[in-house]
mmCIF file of C-alpha atoms in Angstrom:
data_model
loop_
_atom_site.group_PDB
_atom_site.id
_atom_site.type_symbol
_atom_site.label_atom_id
_atom_site.label_comp_id
_atom_site.label_asym_id
_atom_site.label_seq_id
_atom_site.Cartn_x
_atom_site.Cartn_y
_atom_site.Cartn_z
ATOM 1 C CA UNK A 1 -95.941 15.569 100.884
ATOM 2 C CA UNK A 2 -96.882 14.938 104.477
ATOM 3 C CA UNK A 3 -94.378 13.160 106.753
ATOM 4 C CA UNK A 4 -96.958 10.442 107.487
ATOM 5 C CA UNK A 5 -97.123 9.640 103.774
ATOM 6 C CA UNK A 6 -93.371 9.107 103.719
ATOM 7 C CA UNK A 7 -93.584 6.839 106.754
ATOM 8 C CA UNK A 8 -96.440 4.814 105.249
ATOM 9 C CA UNK A 9 -94.481 4.481 101.987
ATOM 10 C CA UNK A 10 -91.355 3.281 103.826
ATOM 11 C CA UNK A 11 -93.332 0.705 105.790
ATOM 12 C CA UNK A 12 -95.223 -0.402 102.684
ATOM 13 C CA UNK A 13 -92.057 -0.813 100.615
ATOM 14 C CA UNK A 14 -90.178 -2.424 103.495
ATOM 15 C CA UNK A 15 -92.772 -5.133 104.037
ATOM 16 C CA UNK A 16 -93.635 -5.603 100.361
ATOM 17 C CA UNK A 17 -89.986 -5.475 99.292
ATOM 18 C CA UNK A 18 -88.830 -7.970 101.926
ATOM 19 C CA UNK A 19 -91.576 -10.450 101.101
ATOM 20 C CA UNK A 20 -90.949 -10.331 97.359
ATOM 21 C CA UNK A 21 -87.164 -10.525 97.800
ATOM 22 C CA UNK A 22 -87.521 -13.680 99.902
ATOM 23 C CA UNK A 23 -89.862 -15.154 97.295
ATOM 24 C CA UNK A 24 -87.444 -14.200 94.496
ATOM 25 C CA UNK A 25 -84.531 -15.864 96.297
ATOM 26 C CA UNK A 26 -86.530 -19.078 96.649
ATOM 27 C CA UNK A 27 -87.546 -18.919 92.984
ATOM 28 C CA UNK A 28 -83.945 -18.398 91.903
ATOM 29 C CA UNK A 29 -82.841 -21.400 93.975
ATOM 30 C CA UNK A 30 -85.523 -23.545 92.339
ATOM 31 C CA UNK A 31 -84.522 -22.322 88.881
ATOM 32 C CA UNK A 32 -80.858 -23.074 89.628
ATOM 33 C CA UNK A 33 -81.717 -26.624 90.712
ATOM 34 C CA UNK A 34 -83.839 -27.120 87.591
ATOM 35 C CA UNK A 35 -81.099 -25.807 85.292
ATOM 36 C CA UNK A 36 -78.087 -27.516 86.891
ATOM 37 C CA UNK A 37 -79.533 -30.443 88.799
ATOM 38 C CA UNK A 38 -77.601 -29.296 91.878
ATOM 39 C CA UNK A 39 -78.345 -27.094 94.862
ATOM 40 C CA UNK A 40 -76.988 -23.542 94.666
ATOM 41 C CA UNK A 41 -73.297 -23.337 95.581
ATOM 42 C CA UNK A 42 -71.908 -21.640 98.635
ATOM 43 C CA UNK A 43 -69.730 -18.701 97.700
ATOM 44 C CA UNK A 44 -67.692 -19.205 100.882
ATOM 45 C CA UNK A 45 -66.899 -22.868 100.193
ATOM 46 C CA UNK A 46 -63.322 -23.045 98.880
ATOM 47 C CA UNK A 47 -64.169 -26.305 97.073
ATOM 48 C CA UNK A 48 -66.790 -24.585 94.916
ATOM 49 C CA UNK A 49 -65.327 -23.849 91.478
ATOM 50 C CA UNK A 50 -64.915 -20.123 90.870
ATOM 51 C CA UNK A 51 -66.991 -20.153 87.676
ATOM 52 C CA UNK A 52 -69.881 -21.894 89.436
ATOM 53 C CA UNK A 53 -69.760 -19.519 92.423
ATOM 54 C CA UNK A 54 -69.568 -16.487 90.126
ATOM 55 C CA UNK A 55 -72.433 -17.784 87.974
ATOM 56 C CA UNK A 56 -74.583 -18.224 91.068
ATOM 57 C CA UNK A 57 -73.687 -14.740 92.339
ATOM 58 C CA UNK A 58 -74.582 -13.180 88.989
ATOM 59 C CA UNK A 59 -77.836 -15.141 88.638
ATOM 60 C CA UNK A 60 -79.000 -14.359 92.165
ATOM 61 C CA UNK A 61 -77.954 -10.706 91.934
ATOM 62 C CA UNK A 62 -79.728 -10.153 88.637
ATOM 63 C CA UNK A 63 -82.807 -12.047 89.816
ATOM 64 C CA UNK A 64 -83.186 -10.147 93.077
ATOM 65 C CA UNK A 65 -82.307 -6.801 91.465
ATOM 66 C CA UNK A 66 -84.847 -7.286 88.704
ATOM 67 C CA UNK A 67 -87.484 -8.320 91.222
ATOM 68 C CA UNK A 68 -86.870 -5.211 93.334
ATOM 69 C CA UNK A 69 -87.030 -3.019 90.225
ATOM 70 C CA UNK A 70 -90.357 -4.491 89.102
ATOM 71 C CA UNK A 71 -91.855 -4.390 92.614
ATOM 72 C CA UNK A 72 -90.846 -0.753 93.146
ATOM 73 C CA UNK A 73 -92.346 0.270 89.793
ATOM 74 C CA UNK A 74 -95.553 -1.635 90.526
ATOM 75 C CA UNK A 75 -95.840 -0.208 94.042
ATOM 76 C CA UNK A 76 -95.161 3.341 92.847
ATOM 77 C CA UNK A 77 -97.813 3.082 90.134
ATOM 78 C CA UNK A 78 -100.358 1.648 92.605
ATOM 79 C CA UNK A 79 -99.498 4.404 95.096
ATOM 80 C CA UNK A 80 -100.021 7.089 92.456
ATOM 81 C CA UNK A 81 -103.329 5.546 91.385
ATOM 82 C CA UNK A 82 -104.667 5.027 94.919
ATOM 83 C CA UNK A 83 -103.287 8.159 96.607
ATOM 84 C CA UNK A 84 -103.371 10.577 93.679
ATOM 85 C CA UNK A 85 -99.765 11.663 94.229
ATOM 86 C CA UNK A 86 -96.363 10.429 93.199
ATOM 87 C CA UNK A 87 -94.856 7.951 95.640
ATOM 88 C CA UNK A 88 -92.437 9.546 98.129
ATOM 89 C CA UNK A 89 -88.788 9.072 97.274
ATOM 90 C CA UNK A 90 -89.415 8.206 93.628
ATOM 91 C CA UNK A 91 -88.003 11.066 91.575
ATOM 92 C CA UNK A 92 -89.792 11.982 88.406
ATOM 93 C CA UNK A 93 -87.361 12.080 85.508
ATOM 94 C CA UNK A 94 -87.989 14.676 82.858
ATOM 95 C CA UNK A 95 -86.105 14.514 79.592
ATOM 96 C CA UNK A 96 -85.524 17.811 77.875
ATOM 97 C CA UNK A 97 -84.508 17.693 74.252
#
């Protein structure tokens, strides 16, 4: 793998990952408002009930984590299809039985 390929991959994933993470955060906020009727709580506000703050932390963490997982898989598959090689930094897992 050429060093330029690694640089292109890092830039590609940095830009693509940042954009989709921002979009995911906005989507999670909208979903929270739709489900609870309230804006997302602030984890640093001492008046926010612990259960509500923890629920928000879990929901946002799972939402962003899942988004990053899906985006990385999609980007790696597109890279492999377009470039003809495995994406840099994505290890290929081989299961031996």
